[in-house]
Each structure stands twice: as structure tokens, then as C-alpha cells.
Coordinates of C-alpha atoms in Angstrom, one line a residue:
X267 CA 73.7 111.4 138.6
X268 CA 74.8 110.4 142.2
X269 CA 72.9 109.6 145.3
X270 CA 74.2 111.8 148.4
X271 CA 74.5 110.9 152.2
X272 CA 71.4 113.1 152.9
X273 CA 69.3 111.2 150.1
X274 CA 70.1 107.8 151.8
X275 CA 69.1 109.4 155.2
X276 CA 65.9 110.5 153.4
X277 CA 65.2 107.0 151.8
X278 CA 65.6 105.4 155.2
X279 CA 63.1 107.8 156.8
X280 CA 60.6 107.1 154.0
X281 CA 60.7 103.5 154.5
X282 CA 60.6 103.5 158.3
X283 CA 57.7 106.1 158.2
X284 CA 55.7 103.8 155.8
X285 CA 56.2 101.1 158.1
X286 CA 55.1 102.8 161.2
X287 CA 52.0 104.8 159.5
X288 CA 50.9 101.8 157.1
X289 CA 52.3 98.4 157.7
X290 CA 52.4 97.9 161.5
X291 CA 49.1 99.3 162.4
X292 CA 47.5 96.4 160.0
X293 CA 49.7 93.6 161.1
X294 CA 47.6 91.1 162.9
X295 CA 44.8 93.5 162.2
X296 CA 43.6 92.6 158.7
X297 CA 40.0 92.1 157.8
X298 CA 39.0 89.6 155.0
X299 CA 38.3 92.4 152.7
X300 CA 42.1 93.6 153.4
X301 CA 43.6 90.7 151.6
X302 CA 43.4 89.5 148.0
X303 CA 45.0 86.9 145.7
X304 CA 47.3 88.1 142.8
X305 CA 48.2 84.9 140.9
X306 CA 47.5 82.4 143.6
X307 CA 46.5 81.5 147.1
X308 CA 50.0 81.9 148.3
X309 CA 50.7 85.3 146.3
X310 CA 48.7 87.9 148.1
X311 CA 48.5 91.7 148.4
X312 CA 47.1 93.4 151.6
X313 CA 46.0 96.8 152.2
X314 CA 49.4 97.6 153.8
X315 CA 51.3 96.5 150.6
X316 CA 49.2 99.2 148.6
X317 CA 49.1 102.1 151.1
X318 CA 52.8 101.7 151.9
X319 CA 54.0 101.6 148.3
X320 CA 51.7 104.8 147.7
X321 CA 53.3 106.4 150.7
X322 CA 56.8 105.8 149.5
X323 CA 56.3 106.4 146.0
X324 CA 54.7 110.0 146.5
X325 CA 57.8 110.8 148.7
X326 CA 60.2 109.7 146.1
X327 CA 58.3 111.7 143.2
X328 CA 58.4 114.7 145.3
X329 CA 62.2 114.7 146.0
X330 CA 63.2 113.0 142.6
X331 CA 60.4 114.3 140.1
X332 CA 62.4 112.9 137.1
X333 CA 63.1 109.3 138.5
X334 CA 61.7 106.1 137.3
X335 CA 59.7 104.6 140.4
X336 CA 59.2 100.9 140.0
X337 CA 56.7 99.4 142.8
X338 CA 55.7 95.9 142.9
X339 CA 52.0 96.7 143.6
X340 CA 52.0 99.3 140.6
X341 CA 53.8 96.9 138.2
X342 CA 50.6 95.3 136.7
X343 CA 49.5 98.8 135.4
X344 CA 52.6 99.1 133.6
X345 CA 54.9 96.3 133.1
X346 CA 57.4 98.3 130.8
X347 CA 59.0 100.0 134.0
X348 CA 60.9 96.8 134.7
X349 CA 63.0 96.5 131.5
X350 CA 63.2 100.2 131.7
X351 CA 65.6 99.7 134.6
X352 CA 68.4 98.6 132.3
X353 CA 68.9 102.2 131.0
X354 CA 67.1 104.6 133.4
X355 CA 69.1 107.6 134.5
X356 CA 67.8 107.1 138.1
X357 CA 65.3 104.7 139.2
X358 CA 63.8 103.4 142.7
X359 CA 62.6 100.0 143.3
X360 CA 59.9 99.3 145.9
X361 CA 58.7 96.1 147.8
X362 CA 56.4 97.7 150.4
X363 CA 55.8 94.2 152.1
X364 CA 58.2 91.6 151.2
X365 CA 56.8 88.3 152.7
X366 CA 53.1 89.3 152.3
X367 CA 52.0 85.7 152.9
X368 CA 53.8 86.0 156.4
X369 CA 52.5 89.3 157.1
X370 CA 48.8 88.3 156.3
X371 CA 49.3 85.1 158.5
X372 CA 50.3 87.2 161.3
X373 CA 54.0 85.7 161.1
X374 CA 56.5 88.5 162.2
X375 CA 59.0 87.6 159.0
X376 CA 58.7 90.4 156.6
X377 CA 60.3 93.6 155.3
X378 CA 60.3 96.5 153.3
X379 CA 62.9 96.8 150.5
X380 CA 63.7 99.8 148.5
X381 CA 66.9 99.9 145.8
X382 CA 68.4 102.7 144.0
X383 CA 69.8 102.3 140.4
X384 CA 71.6 104.5 138.1
X385 CA 72.1 103.5 134.4
X386 CA 71.4 99.8 135.1
X387 CA 73.6 99.6 138.3
X388 CA 72.1 99.1 141.7
X389 CA 74.0 101.8 143.9
X390 CA 72.0 101.7 147.0
X391 CA 69.7 99.3 148.9
X392 CA 67.7 99.4 152.1
X393 CA 66.2 96.5 154.0
X394 CA 63.9 97.3 156.8
X395 CA 62.2 95.1 159.4
X396 CA 59.1 96.9 160.5
X397 CA 58.8 94.7 163.6
X398 CA 62.1 95.0 165.2
X399 CA 62.8 98.4 163.7
X400 CA 66.2 97.4 162.5
X401 CA 67.5 98.5 159.0
X402 CA 70.2 96.9 156.6
X403 CA 71.8 99.9 154.4
X404 CA 74.2 99.0 151.5
X405 CA 76.1 101.7 149.4
X406 CA 78.1 100.4 146.4
X407 CA 81.7 100.7 147.3
X408 CA 81.2 101.6 151.0
X409 CA 79.9 98.3 152.8
X410 CA 76.7 97.1 154.1
X411 CA 75.7 98.0 157.8
X412 CA 72.9 96.9 160.2
X413 CA 71.4 99.7 162.1
X414 CA 69.4 98.7 165.2
X415 CA 66.2 100.6 166.4
X416 CA 68.4 102.3 169.2
X417 CA 70.9 103.6 166.7
X418 CA 73.7 101.1 167.0
X419 CA 75.4 100.1 163.7
X420 CA 77.6 97.1 162.8
X421 CA 79.0 96.4 159.5
X422 CA 78.0 93.1 157.9
X423 CA 79.9 90.3 156.7
X424 CA 79.2 87.1 155.0
X425 CA 79.9 83.7 156.4
X426 CA 83.4 82.2 155.8
X427 CA 83.4 79.4 153.3
X428 CA 82.5 75.9 154.7
X429 CA 82.1 72.3 153.2
X430 CA 78.9 71.4 151.8
X431 CA 77.7 69.1 154.7
X432 CA 78.4 72.1 157.0
X433 CA 76.4 74.9 155.2
X434 CA 73.3 76.4 156.4
X435 CA 71.2 77.8 153.3
X436 CA 67.9 78.0 151.5
X437 CA 67.0 77.7 148.0
X438 CA 63.5 78.9 147.1
X439 CA 61.9 76.3 144.9
X440 CA 58.4 77.1 145.0
X441 CA 58.2 79.0 141.8
X442 CA 60.1 76.2 140.1
X443 CA 58.7 73.5 137.7
X444 CA 59.5 69.6 137.7
X445 CA 61.9 68.1 137.6
X446 CA 63.8 71.2 139.1
X447 CA 61.7 71.1 142.3
X448 CA 62.1 67.4 143.3
X449 CA 66.0 67.5 142.4
X450 CA 66.7 70.6 144.3
X451 CA 64.6 69.4 147.4
X452 CA 66.5 66.2 147.4
X453 CA 69.6 67.9 147.2
X454 CA 69.0 70.2 149.9
X455 CA 69.6 67.2 152.2
X456 CA 73.4 67.5 151.7
X457 CA 73.8 70.5 153.8
X458 CA 73.7 70.9 157.3
X459 CA 70.5 73.0 157.9
X460 CA 68.1 74.5 155.6
X461 CA 65.7 77.5 156.0
X462 CA 62.7 78.6 153.8
X463 CA 61.4 82.1 155.1
X464 CA 59.1 82.9 152.1
X465 CA 60.7 86.4 152.5
X466 CA 63.7 87.7 150.6
X467 CA 64.4 90.5 153.0
X468 CA 65.0 88.1 155.7
X469 CA 67.0 85.8 153.4
X470 CA 69.3 88.6 152.1
X471 CA 69.6 89.8 155.7
X472 CA 70.6 86.5 157.0
X473 CA 73.0 85.7 154.1
X474 CA 74.7 89.2 154.4
X475 CA 75.1 88.9 158.1
X476 CA 76.8 85.5 158.0
X477 CA 74.0 83.7 159.7
X478 CA 73.3 81.4 156.5
X479 CA 76.1 80.4 153.8
X480 CA 73.8 80.8 150.6
X481 CA 70.5 81.5 149.3
X482 CA 69.2 80.9 145.8
X483 CA 65.9 81.9 143.9
X484 CA 64.4 81.1 140.4
X485 CA 62.2 84.0 140.1
X486 CA 64.0 87.4 139.6
X487 CA 61.7 90.2 140.0
X488 CA 63.7 93.3 140.9
X489 CA 62.0 94.4 144.0
X490 CA 62.9 91.1 145.6
X491 CA 66.6 91.2 144.8
X492 CA 68.2 94.4 143.8
X493 CA 68.7 95.8 147.4
X494 CA 69.6 92.4 148.8
X495 CA 72.1 91.4 146.2
X496 CA 73.8 94.6 146.8
X497 CA 74.0 94.1 150.3
X498 CA 75.3 90.7 150.1
X499 CA 77.9 91.8 147.6
X500 CA 79.1 94.8 150.0
X501 CA 79.3 92.4 152.8
X502 CA 81.9 90.3 150.8
X503 CA 79.8 87.7 149.2
X504 CA 79.5 86.7 145.5
X505 CA 76.2 86.7 143.6
X506 CA 75.5 85.5 140.1
X507 CA 72.8 84.0 137.8
X508 CA 72.4 80.3 137.5
X509 CA 74.7 80.7 134.4
X510 CA 77.3 82.6 136.1
X511 CA 76.6 85.8 134.6
X512 CA 76.0 89.0 136.8
X513 CA 72.5 89.8 137.8
X514 CA 71.4 93.3 136.7
X515 CA 68.5 95.7 137.0
X516 CA 65.9 94.8 134.6
X517 CA 66.4 91.1 134.5
X518 CA 63.7 88.6 135.4
X519 CA 64.8 85.3 134.3
X520 CA 67.8 83.0 134.8
X521 CA 67.6 81.9 138.6
X522 CA 70.3 83.3 141.0
X523 CA 72.5 82.1 144.0
X524 CA 74.3 84.2 146.8
X525 CA 77.3 82.4 148.4
X526 CA 80.4 83.4 150.4
X527 CA 82.7 83.4 147.4
X528 CA 82.9 82.1 143.7
X529 CA 84.3 78.6 144.7
X530 CA 81.2 78.2 147.2
X531 CA 78.9 79.5 144.6
X532 CA 80.2 76.9 141.9
X533 CA 79.6 74.0 144.6
X534 CA 76.2 75.0 145.4
X535 CA 75.3 75.5 141.6
X536 CA 76.7 72.0 141.1
X537 CA 75.7 70.1 144.2
X538 CA 72.2 71.8 145.1
X539 CA 71.0 73.3 141.8
X540 CA 72.4 70.5 139.8
X541 CA 73.3 72.3 136.8

């Protein structure tokens, strides 16, 4: 099983069309009935999430009828789909609106993420910014590229390694329990600047393009990470779980760090994560 260049173009079109048809018309136009809580007041779902995922899913199933499609919003109806990613012949993983809290608040920091896996390996990833119209596309072995709305494309490259006190980074601790939350928050004071976007799409975009040195997460749902990890790796970076093992489709525990190189990764694991 392979994915062709024409398939990649099709996937990019699917994401952009969903953004234009379902996401942007609802941005800053949501009514109270269009937003609901999933697990907490900071874990939301909107009509844009649901309808964009339905639109992308329908297009994928028409073109790839035998593929496994894993959507964030459909996950609660069938949780077996995530572990099935480890062995699926061909699978697509969708996060229709990554950064839903930001989207619902009217903050233009959100994105649509789509990953392609074949037999437990991520082979392609797309991160689209519906507001700017820009898209990051990563293909295993072929690099990661940022394509602007006007069609201009540039190859992405991670930041050069730096000393800890000169690093710019972010480590999402909102899903962590104590004492990890307090320890990591305190340790972030060791770096030069920290960001918290509450949006994996933006975080991976920033770290793959060299604007940030590192990012880290404790929660590993595949729609949040597969496309971004591939983009970061194809831009020359090093990503691994907290225990040093590679992150693979189907895994949901263990924490993850993305850094410029293995040495920087070890430094962040020791000085920031504190393990």
C-alpha cells in the first residue's frame, strides 16, 4: 500500500474545503447551542468540529473505501479504532478543529490536522490553518513544507540546538497530575521564553519551522500528534516518548518531547520534565 502524489493533493483539498465550508463560516459566529463540553469546561466540541469531520470522513471513504478512518469526534462511538492504528493497512486520522477552546473563544489559533498511516507507520501529515490559509505538508522521506495561501512553498527546518537558558519552548501540563504539574511549571523558568498555545497544530507548526526549540505533551491522542510528529521529524528534529522510545500510531500514553536533536531532547527531559 502506498500513497501517491495525487492522493496527497486530494487530502490537502479535502482539508481546505472543509475549512472553507464548515469551519470559517462558524468562526466567531457560534451560538450557545453550537458549543458543548466533552469532559470539562476546557474540553469542548462545536458544530464546526462535527461537520468538518463528517465532510472529510465522507470524502476519504469515497476515495479509500477500505481504509480505517479515525476522527476525534467519532472516537467516543468506537474506541477500538485507535489501537487498530497499530496494524491497519491504511488509515487516516482526523482532528477537524485542533484548538477547539481557542476556536470557541474567537481566538484565531486553531488548525485542522490529518495524518496517513500504513501498517503502523505515519507516512504523511497535513496541518492546515483555516484563518491564514497556510498548510504544512509532510511526507515520510521527502521533507516538510509550508505552502502559503498564494502557493509559495518553503521547506521547513527545526531550530539549531541552543543552551537551555536560550531555548524557546512549551510543555503542555494541563492534562498532568500533581506533582508533575508543579515541577514542570517551575522548571520552565529555566528557559528563555515559554509559550502555551493550547493547540497542537500551532505547536508542531512552530517547532517544525524553527520558531520554537521544543514542545512536549503528556496526553497522546493520535489526532493531536501523528501529523505534527512527522512534520517535525521531516524538518530534521528528534521526537520520542518520555521513556526514550519512538512514538507510534495507536499509542496514547507515555508523554512526548520534540526537540532539535537527541542531545537537546535529553536536556529537556532531564531539566524540564525532570525524569
